[in-house]
Short mmCIF file of C-alpha atoms and ligand atoms in Angstrom, two decimals:
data_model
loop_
_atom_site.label_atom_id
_atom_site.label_comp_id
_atom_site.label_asym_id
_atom_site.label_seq_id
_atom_site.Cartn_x
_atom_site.Cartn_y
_atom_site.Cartn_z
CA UNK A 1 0.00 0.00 0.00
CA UNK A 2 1.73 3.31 -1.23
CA UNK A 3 0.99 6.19 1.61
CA UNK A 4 -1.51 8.39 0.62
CA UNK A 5 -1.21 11.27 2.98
CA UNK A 6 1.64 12.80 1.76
CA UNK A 7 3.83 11.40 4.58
CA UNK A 8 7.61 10.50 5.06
CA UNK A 9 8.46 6.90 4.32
CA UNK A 10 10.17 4.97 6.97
CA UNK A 11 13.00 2.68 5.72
CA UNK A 12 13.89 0.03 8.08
CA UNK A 13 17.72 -1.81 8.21
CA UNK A 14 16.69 -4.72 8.71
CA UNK A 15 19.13 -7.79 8.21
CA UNK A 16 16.85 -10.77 8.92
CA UNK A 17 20.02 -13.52 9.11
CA UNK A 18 19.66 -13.81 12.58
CA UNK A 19 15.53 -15.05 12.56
CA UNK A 20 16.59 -18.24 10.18
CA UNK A 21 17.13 -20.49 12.77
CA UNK A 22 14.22 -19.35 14.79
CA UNK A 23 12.24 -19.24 11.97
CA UNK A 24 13.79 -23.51 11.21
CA UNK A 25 13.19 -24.36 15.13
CA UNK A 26 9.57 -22.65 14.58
CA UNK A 27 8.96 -25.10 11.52
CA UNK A 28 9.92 -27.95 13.18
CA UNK A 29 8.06 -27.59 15.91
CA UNK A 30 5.23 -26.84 13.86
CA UNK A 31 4.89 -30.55 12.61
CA UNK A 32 4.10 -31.29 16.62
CA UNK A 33 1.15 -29.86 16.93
CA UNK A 34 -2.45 -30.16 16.17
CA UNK A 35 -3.39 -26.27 16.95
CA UNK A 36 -1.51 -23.44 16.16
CA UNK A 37 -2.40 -19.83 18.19
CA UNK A 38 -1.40 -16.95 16.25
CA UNK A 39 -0.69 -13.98 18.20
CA UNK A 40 -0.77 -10.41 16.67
CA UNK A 41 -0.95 -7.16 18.34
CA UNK A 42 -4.35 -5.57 18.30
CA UNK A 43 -3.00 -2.35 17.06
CA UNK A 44 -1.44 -3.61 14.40
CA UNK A 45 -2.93 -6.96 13.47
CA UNK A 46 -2.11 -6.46 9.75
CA UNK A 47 1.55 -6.02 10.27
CA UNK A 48 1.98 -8.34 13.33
CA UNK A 49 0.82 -11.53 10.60
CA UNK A 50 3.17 -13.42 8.84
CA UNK A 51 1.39 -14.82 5.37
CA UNK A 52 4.00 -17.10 5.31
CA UNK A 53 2.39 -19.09 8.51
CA UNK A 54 -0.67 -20.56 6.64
CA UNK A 55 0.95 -22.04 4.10
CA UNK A 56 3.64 -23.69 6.71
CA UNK A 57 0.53 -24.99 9.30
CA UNK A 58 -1.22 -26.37 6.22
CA UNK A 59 -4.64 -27.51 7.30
CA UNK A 60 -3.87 -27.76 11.10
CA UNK A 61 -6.51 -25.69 13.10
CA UNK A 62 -5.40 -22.56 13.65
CA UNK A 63 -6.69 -19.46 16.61
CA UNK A 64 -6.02 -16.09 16.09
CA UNK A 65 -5.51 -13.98 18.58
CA UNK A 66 -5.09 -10.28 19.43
CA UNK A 67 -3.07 -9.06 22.04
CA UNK A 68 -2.39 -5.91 23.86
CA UNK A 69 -5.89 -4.93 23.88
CA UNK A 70 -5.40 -2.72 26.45
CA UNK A 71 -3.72 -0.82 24.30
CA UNK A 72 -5.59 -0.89 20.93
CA UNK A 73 -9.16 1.06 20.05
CA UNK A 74 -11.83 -1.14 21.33
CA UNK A 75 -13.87 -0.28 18.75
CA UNK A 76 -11.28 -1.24 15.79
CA UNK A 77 -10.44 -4.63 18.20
CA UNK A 78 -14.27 -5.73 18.16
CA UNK A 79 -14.19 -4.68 14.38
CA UNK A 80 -11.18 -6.61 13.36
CA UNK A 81 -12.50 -9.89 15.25
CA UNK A 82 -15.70 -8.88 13.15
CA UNK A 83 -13.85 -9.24 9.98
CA UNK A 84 -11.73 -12.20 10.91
CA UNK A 85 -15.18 -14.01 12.05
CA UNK A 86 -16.46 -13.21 8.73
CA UNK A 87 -13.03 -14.62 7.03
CA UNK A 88 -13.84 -18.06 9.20
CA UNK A 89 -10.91 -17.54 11.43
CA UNK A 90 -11.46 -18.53 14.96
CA UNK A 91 -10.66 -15.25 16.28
CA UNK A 92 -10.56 -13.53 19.99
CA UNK A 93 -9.01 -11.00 22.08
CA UNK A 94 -6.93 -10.98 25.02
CA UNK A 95 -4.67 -9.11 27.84
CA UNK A 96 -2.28 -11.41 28.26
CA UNK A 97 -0.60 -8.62 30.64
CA UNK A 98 -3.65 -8.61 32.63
CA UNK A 99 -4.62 -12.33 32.03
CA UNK A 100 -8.02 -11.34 30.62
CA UNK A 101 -9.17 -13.51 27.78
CA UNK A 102 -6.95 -16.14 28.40
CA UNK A 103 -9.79 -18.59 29.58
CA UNK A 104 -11.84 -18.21 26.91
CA UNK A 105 -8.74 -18.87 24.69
CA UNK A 106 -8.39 -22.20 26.70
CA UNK A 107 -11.92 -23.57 25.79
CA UNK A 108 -11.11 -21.89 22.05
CA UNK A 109 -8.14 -24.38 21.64
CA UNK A 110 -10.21 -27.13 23.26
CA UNK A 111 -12.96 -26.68 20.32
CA UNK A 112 -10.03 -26.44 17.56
CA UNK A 113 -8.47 -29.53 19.09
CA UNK A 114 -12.05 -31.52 19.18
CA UNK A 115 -11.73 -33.07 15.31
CA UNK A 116 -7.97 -34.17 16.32
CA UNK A 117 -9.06 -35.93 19.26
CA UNK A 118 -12.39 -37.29 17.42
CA UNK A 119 -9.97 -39.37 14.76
CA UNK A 120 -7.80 -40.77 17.30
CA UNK A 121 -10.60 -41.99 19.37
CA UNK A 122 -11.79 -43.21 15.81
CA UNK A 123 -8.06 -45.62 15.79
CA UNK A 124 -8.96 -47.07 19.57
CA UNK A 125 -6.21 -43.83 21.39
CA UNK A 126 -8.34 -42.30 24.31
CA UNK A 127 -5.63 -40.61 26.62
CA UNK A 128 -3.90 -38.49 23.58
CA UNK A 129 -3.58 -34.92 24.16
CA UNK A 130 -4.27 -31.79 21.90
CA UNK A 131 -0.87 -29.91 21.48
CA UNK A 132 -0.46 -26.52 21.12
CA UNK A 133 1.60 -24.00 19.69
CA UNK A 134 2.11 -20.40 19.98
CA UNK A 135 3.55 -17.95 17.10
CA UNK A 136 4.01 -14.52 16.39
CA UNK A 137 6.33 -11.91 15.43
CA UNK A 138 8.94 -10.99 18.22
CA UNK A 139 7.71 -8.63 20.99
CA UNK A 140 4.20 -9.50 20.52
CA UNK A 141 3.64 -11.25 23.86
CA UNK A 142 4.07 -15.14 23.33
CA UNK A 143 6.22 -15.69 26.80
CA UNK A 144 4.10 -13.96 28.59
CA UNK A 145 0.71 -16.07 26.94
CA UNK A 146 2.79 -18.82 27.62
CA UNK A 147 3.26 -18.07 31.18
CA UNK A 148 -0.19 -16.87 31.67
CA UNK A 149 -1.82 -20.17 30.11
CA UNK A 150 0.98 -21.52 33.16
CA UNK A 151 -0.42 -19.64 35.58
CA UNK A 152 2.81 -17.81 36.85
CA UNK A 153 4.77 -15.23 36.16
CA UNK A 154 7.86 -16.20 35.37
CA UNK A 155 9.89 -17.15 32.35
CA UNK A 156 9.00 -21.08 31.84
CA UNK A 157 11.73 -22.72 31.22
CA UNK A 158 15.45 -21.37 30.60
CA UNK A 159 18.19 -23.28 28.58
CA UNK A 160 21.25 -23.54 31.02
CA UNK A 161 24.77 -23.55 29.38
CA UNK A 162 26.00 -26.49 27.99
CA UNK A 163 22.68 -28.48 28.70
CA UNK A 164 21.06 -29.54 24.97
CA UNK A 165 16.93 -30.20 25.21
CA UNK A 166 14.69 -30.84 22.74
CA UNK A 167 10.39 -29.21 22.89
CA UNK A 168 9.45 -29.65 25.98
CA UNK A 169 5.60 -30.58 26.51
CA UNK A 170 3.89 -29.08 29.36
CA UNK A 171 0.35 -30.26 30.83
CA UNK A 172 -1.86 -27.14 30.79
CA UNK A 173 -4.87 -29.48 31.80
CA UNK A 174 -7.97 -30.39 30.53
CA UNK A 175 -6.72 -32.55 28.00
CA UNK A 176 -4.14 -30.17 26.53
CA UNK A 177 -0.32 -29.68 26.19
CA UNK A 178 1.66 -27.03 25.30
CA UNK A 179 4.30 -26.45 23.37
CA UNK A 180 6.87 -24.37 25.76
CA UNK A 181 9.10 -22.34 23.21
CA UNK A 182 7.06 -20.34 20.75
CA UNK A 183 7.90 -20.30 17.39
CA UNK A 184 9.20 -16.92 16.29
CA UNK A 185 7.71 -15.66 13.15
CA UNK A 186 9.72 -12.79 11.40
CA UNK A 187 8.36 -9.18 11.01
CA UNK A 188 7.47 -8.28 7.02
CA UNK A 189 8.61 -5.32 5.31
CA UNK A 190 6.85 -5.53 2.41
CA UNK A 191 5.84 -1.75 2.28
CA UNK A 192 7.41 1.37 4.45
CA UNK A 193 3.65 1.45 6.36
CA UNK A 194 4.33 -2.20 7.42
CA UNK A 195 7.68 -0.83 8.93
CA UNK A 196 6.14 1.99 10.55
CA UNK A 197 3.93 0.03 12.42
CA UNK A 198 6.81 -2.58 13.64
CA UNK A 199 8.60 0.26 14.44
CA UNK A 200 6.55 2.47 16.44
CA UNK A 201 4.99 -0.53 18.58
CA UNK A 202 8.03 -2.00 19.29
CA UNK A 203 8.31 -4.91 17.39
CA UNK A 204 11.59 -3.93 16.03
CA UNK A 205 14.45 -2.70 17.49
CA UNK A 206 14.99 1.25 17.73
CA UNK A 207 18.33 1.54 16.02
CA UNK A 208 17.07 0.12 12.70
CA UNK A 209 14.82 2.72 12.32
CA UNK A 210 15.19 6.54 12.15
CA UNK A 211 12.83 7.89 14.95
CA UNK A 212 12.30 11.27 14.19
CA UNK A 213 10.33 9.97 10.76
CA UNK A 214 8.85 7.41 12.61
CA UNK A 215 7.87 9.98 15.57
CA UNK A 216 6.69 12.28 12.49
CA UNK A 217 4.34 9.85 10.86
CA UNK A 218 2.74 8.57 14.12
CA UNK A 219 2.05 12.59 15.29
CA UNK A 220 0.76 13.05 11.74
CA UNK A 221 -1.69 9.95 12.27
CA UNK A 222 -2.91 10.72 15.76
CA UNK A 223 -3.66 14.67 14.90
CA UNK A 224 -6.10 12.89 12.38
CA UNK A 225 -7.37 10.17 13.95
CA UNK A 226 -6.97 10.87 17.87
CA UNK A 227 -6.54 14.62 18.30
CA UNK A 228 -8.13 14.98 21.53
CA UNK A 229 -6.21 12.16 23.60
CA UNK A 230 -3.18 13.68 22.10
CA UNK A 231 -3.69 16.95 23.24
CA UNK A 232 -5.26 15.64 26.57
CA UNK A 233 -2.41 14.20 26.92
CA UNK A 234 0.51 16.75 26.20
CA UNK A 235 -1.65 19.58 27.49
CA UNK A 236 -1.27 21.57 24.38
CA UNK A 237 -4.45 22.85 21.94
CA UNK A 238 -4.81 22.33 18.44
CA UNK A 239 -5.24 25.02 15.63
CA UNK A 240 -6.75 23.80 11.87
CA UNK A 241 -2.83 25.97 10.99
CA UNK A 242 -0.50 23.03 12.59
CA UNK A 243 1.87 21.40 11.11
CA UNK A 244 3.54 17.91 12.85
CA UNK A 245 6.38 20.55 13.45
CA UNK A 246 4.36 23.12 15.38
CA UNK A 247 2.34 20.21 17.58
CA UNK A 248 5.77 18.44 18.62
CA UNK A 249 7.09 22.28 19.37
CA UNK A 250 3.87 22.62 21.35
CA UNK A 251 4.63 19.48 23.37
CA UNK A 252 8.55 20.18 23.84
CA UNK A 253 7.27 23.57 25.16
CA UNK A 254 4.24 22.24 27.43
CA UNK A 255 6.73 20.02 29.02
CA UNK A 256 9.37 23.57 29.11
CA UNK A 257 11.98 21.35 27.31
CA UNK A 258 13.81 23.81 26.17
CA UNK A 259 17.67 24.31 24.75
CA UNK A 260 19.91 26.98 24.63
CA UNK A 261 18.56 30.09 22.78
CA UNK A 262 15.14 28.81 23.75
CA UNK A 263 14.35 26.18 21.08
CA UNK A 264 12.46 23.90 22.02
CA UNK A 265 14.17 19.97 22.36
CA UNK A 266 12.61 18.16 19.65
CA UNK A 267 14.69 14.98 20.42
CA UNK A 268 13.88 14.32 23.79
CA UNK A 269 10.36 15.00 22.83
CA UNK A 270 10.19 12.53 19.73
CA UNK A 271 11.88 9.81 22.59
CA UNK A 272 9.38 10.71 24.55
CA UNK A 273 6.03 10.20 22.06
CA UNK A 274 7.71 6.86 21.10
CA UNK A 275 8.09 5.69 24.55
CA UNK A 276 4.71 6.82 25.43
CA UNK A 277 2.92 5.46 22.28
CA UNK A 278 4.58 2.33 22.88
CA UNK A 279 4.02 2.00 26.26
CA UNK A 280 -0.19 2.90 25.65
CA UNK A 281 0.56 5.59 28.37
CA UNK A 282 -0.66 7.96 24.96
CA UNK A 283 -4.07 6.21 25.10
CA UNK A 284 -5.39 3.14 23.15
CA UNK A 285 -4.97 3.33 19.66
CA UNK A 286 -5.08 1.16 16.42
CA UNK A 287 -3.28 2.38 13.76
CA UNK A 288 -4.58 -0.52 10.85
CA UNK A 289 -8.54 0.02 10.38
CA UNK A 290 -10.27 -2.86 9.90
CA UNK A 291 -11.73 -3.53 6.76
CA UNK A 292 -15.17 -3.24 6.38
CA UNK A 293 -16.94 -6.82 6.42
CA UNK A 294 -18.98 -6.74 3.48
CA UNK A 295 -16.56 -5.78 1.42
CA UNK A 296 -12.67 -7.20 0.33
CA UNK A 297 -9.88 -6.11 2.19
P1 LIG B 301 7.52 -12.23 22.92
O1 LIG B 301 7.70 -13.45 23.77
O2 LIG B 301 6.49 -12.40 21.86
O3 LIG B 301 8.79 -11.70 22.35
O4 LIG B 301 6.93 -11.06 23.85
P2 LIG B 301 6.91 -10.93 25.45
O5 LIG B 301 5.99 -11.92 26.04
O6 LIG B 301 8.30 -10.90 25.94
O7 LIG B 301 6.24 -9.49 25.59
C1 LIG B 301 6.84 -8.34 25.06
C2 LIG B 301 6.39 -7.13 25.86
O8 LIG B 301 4.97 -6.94 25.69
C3 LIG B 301 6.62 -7.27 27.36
O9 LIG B 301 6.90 -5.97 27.84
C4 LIG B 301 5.25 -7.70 27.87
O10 LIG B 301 5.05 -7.37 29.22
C5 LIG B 301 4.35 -6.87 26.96
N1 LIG B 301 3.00 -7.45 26.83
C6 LIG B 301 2.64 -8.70 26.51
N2 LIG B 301 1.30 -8.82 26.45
C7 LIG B 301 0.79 -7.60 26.73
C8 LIG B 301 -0.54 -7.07 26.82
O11 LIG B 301 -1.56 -7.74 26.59
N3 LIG B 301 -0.64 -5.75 27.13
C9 LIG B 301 0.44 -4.96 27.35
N4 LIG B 301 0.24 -3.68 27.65
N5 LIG B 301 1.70 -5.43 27.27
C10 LIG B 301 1.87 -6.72 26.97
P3 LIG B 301 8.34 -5.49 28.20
O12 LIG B 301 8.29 -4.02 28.38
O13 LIG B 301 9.34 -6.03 27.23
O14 LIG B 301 8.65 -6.16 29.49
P4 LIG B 301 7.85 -6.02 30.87
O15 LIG B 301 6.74 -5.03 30.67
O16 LIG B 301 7.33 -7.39 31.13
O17 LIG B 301 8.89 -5.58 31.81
#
């Protein structure tokens, strides 16, 4: 999708060596399992997917899920499960910071695993398990699923030096067993709006990306889309005459961030709108609209 708004482009240095041998453990693993949970972040759930994933689970029953709610639009959330309903995904919501959702997504994989079970029962098994996997891009909020569905908050397992171990399997209950090392699907740039969302909700590093353009696009967005938590925010008022420049002046001088000759700091405030974007302490915004169900994406 070529930007329309007459925006900067964001060009991302990415070197995506490093992800092949997640990306070979991930595949692996994949062959384990009869359900598959997809994570994506709720603000971005266009970005967060990897295409690549449906054609590597095949015909293996698949949840998706959106994350982070807390910080996404719950209006775009409910209309984004809308559309994935429509597109016969199993879809639903959680906070996996919070934990809520995460029961619900229990019974979901229970359902998904159902047809699995059904044939082995069919071949005389009774005490096989459904096995589950979790995926997404990195950042996206797989450990801490993982250790919610665990019920505790810390890291599950952790590879100690020099001691080799394959998947490890662990009982969740009710007839289900999860995978514990999620399989790490790798960001795509296909388009610089794809990179702008990575970058600005943290899914990719900040030193591959220049964060003044990224800062610049996202200020640009949220005068359009979410003017008043913006200025609620900053304490600062906007005129129909501003410019990104003026509103990020107006914040650098609300917060009297000022350098010598009194010019206002723009690059502690860009560090600052990044932080606090990514952080949801900005408010709870999607930046990808969901398409309208009726019509094609
Ligand atoms: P990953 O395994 O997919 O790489 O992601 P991970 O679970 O490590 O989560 C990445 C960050 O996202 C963590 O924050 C985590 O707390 C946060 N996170 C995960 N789920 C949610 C959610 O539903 N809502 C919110 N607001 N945040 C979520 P962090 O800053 O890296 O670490 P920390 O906050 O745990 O210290």
């Amino acid at each position: 999708m070529e930007n329309t708004f007459g925006e900067k482009k964001l060009h991302i240095q990415w070197f995506p060596g490093h992800m092949t041998k997640a990306r070979r453990m991930m595949e692996a693993n994949l062959k384990l399992v009869d359900v598959v949970v997809e994570l994506l972040d709720a603000r971005i759930p266009r970005s967060s997917a990897n295409p690549m994933l449906q054609q590597l689970i095949g015909s293996k029953q698949k949840i998706v899920v959106l994350n982070k709610t807390d910080m996404a639009d719950p209006d775009q959330t409910r209309a984004w499960l809308t559309w994935l309903k429509k597109k016969n995904f199993t879809a639903l919501e959680v906070d996996c910071q919070k934990g809520r959702g995460v029961k619900a997504l229990v019974t979901a994989i229970q359902k998904a695993g159902e047809p699995t079970l059904e044939k082995w029962r069919k071949k005389g098994v009774r005490n096989r398990s459904i096995r589950v996997m979790i995926v997404g891009i990195p950042n996206v909020g797989k450990s801490t699923l993982i250790n919610r569905l665990l019920g505790r908050n810390k890291t599950v397992t952790q590879n100690k030096p020099g001691v080799t171990r394959g998947p490890q399997w662990v009982i969740l209950g009710k007839g289900l067993e999860l995978l514990d090392t999620p399989g790490v699907l790798w960001p795509k740039f296909d388009n610089p709006e794809t990179g702008f969302c990575l970058a600005v909700t943290g899914a990719i590093r900040e030193e591959v990306f220049d964060q003044e353009i990224a800062v610049h696009i996202l200020v640009q967005r949220l005068m359009k889309r979410y003017p008043q938590e913006l200025c609620a925010n900053y304490k600062i008022e906007l005129t129909t005459e501003d410019t990104v420049e003026t509103v990020e002046e107006k914040i650098a001088l609300s917060r009297g961030w000022l350098q010598a000759g009194g010019v206002a700091d723009k690059n502690k405030t860009i560090q600052m709108v990044l932080r606090d974007f990514k952080s949801g302490k900005l408010g709870a915004f999607t930046l990808e609209i969901a398409p309208k169900t009726g019509g094609e994406q």
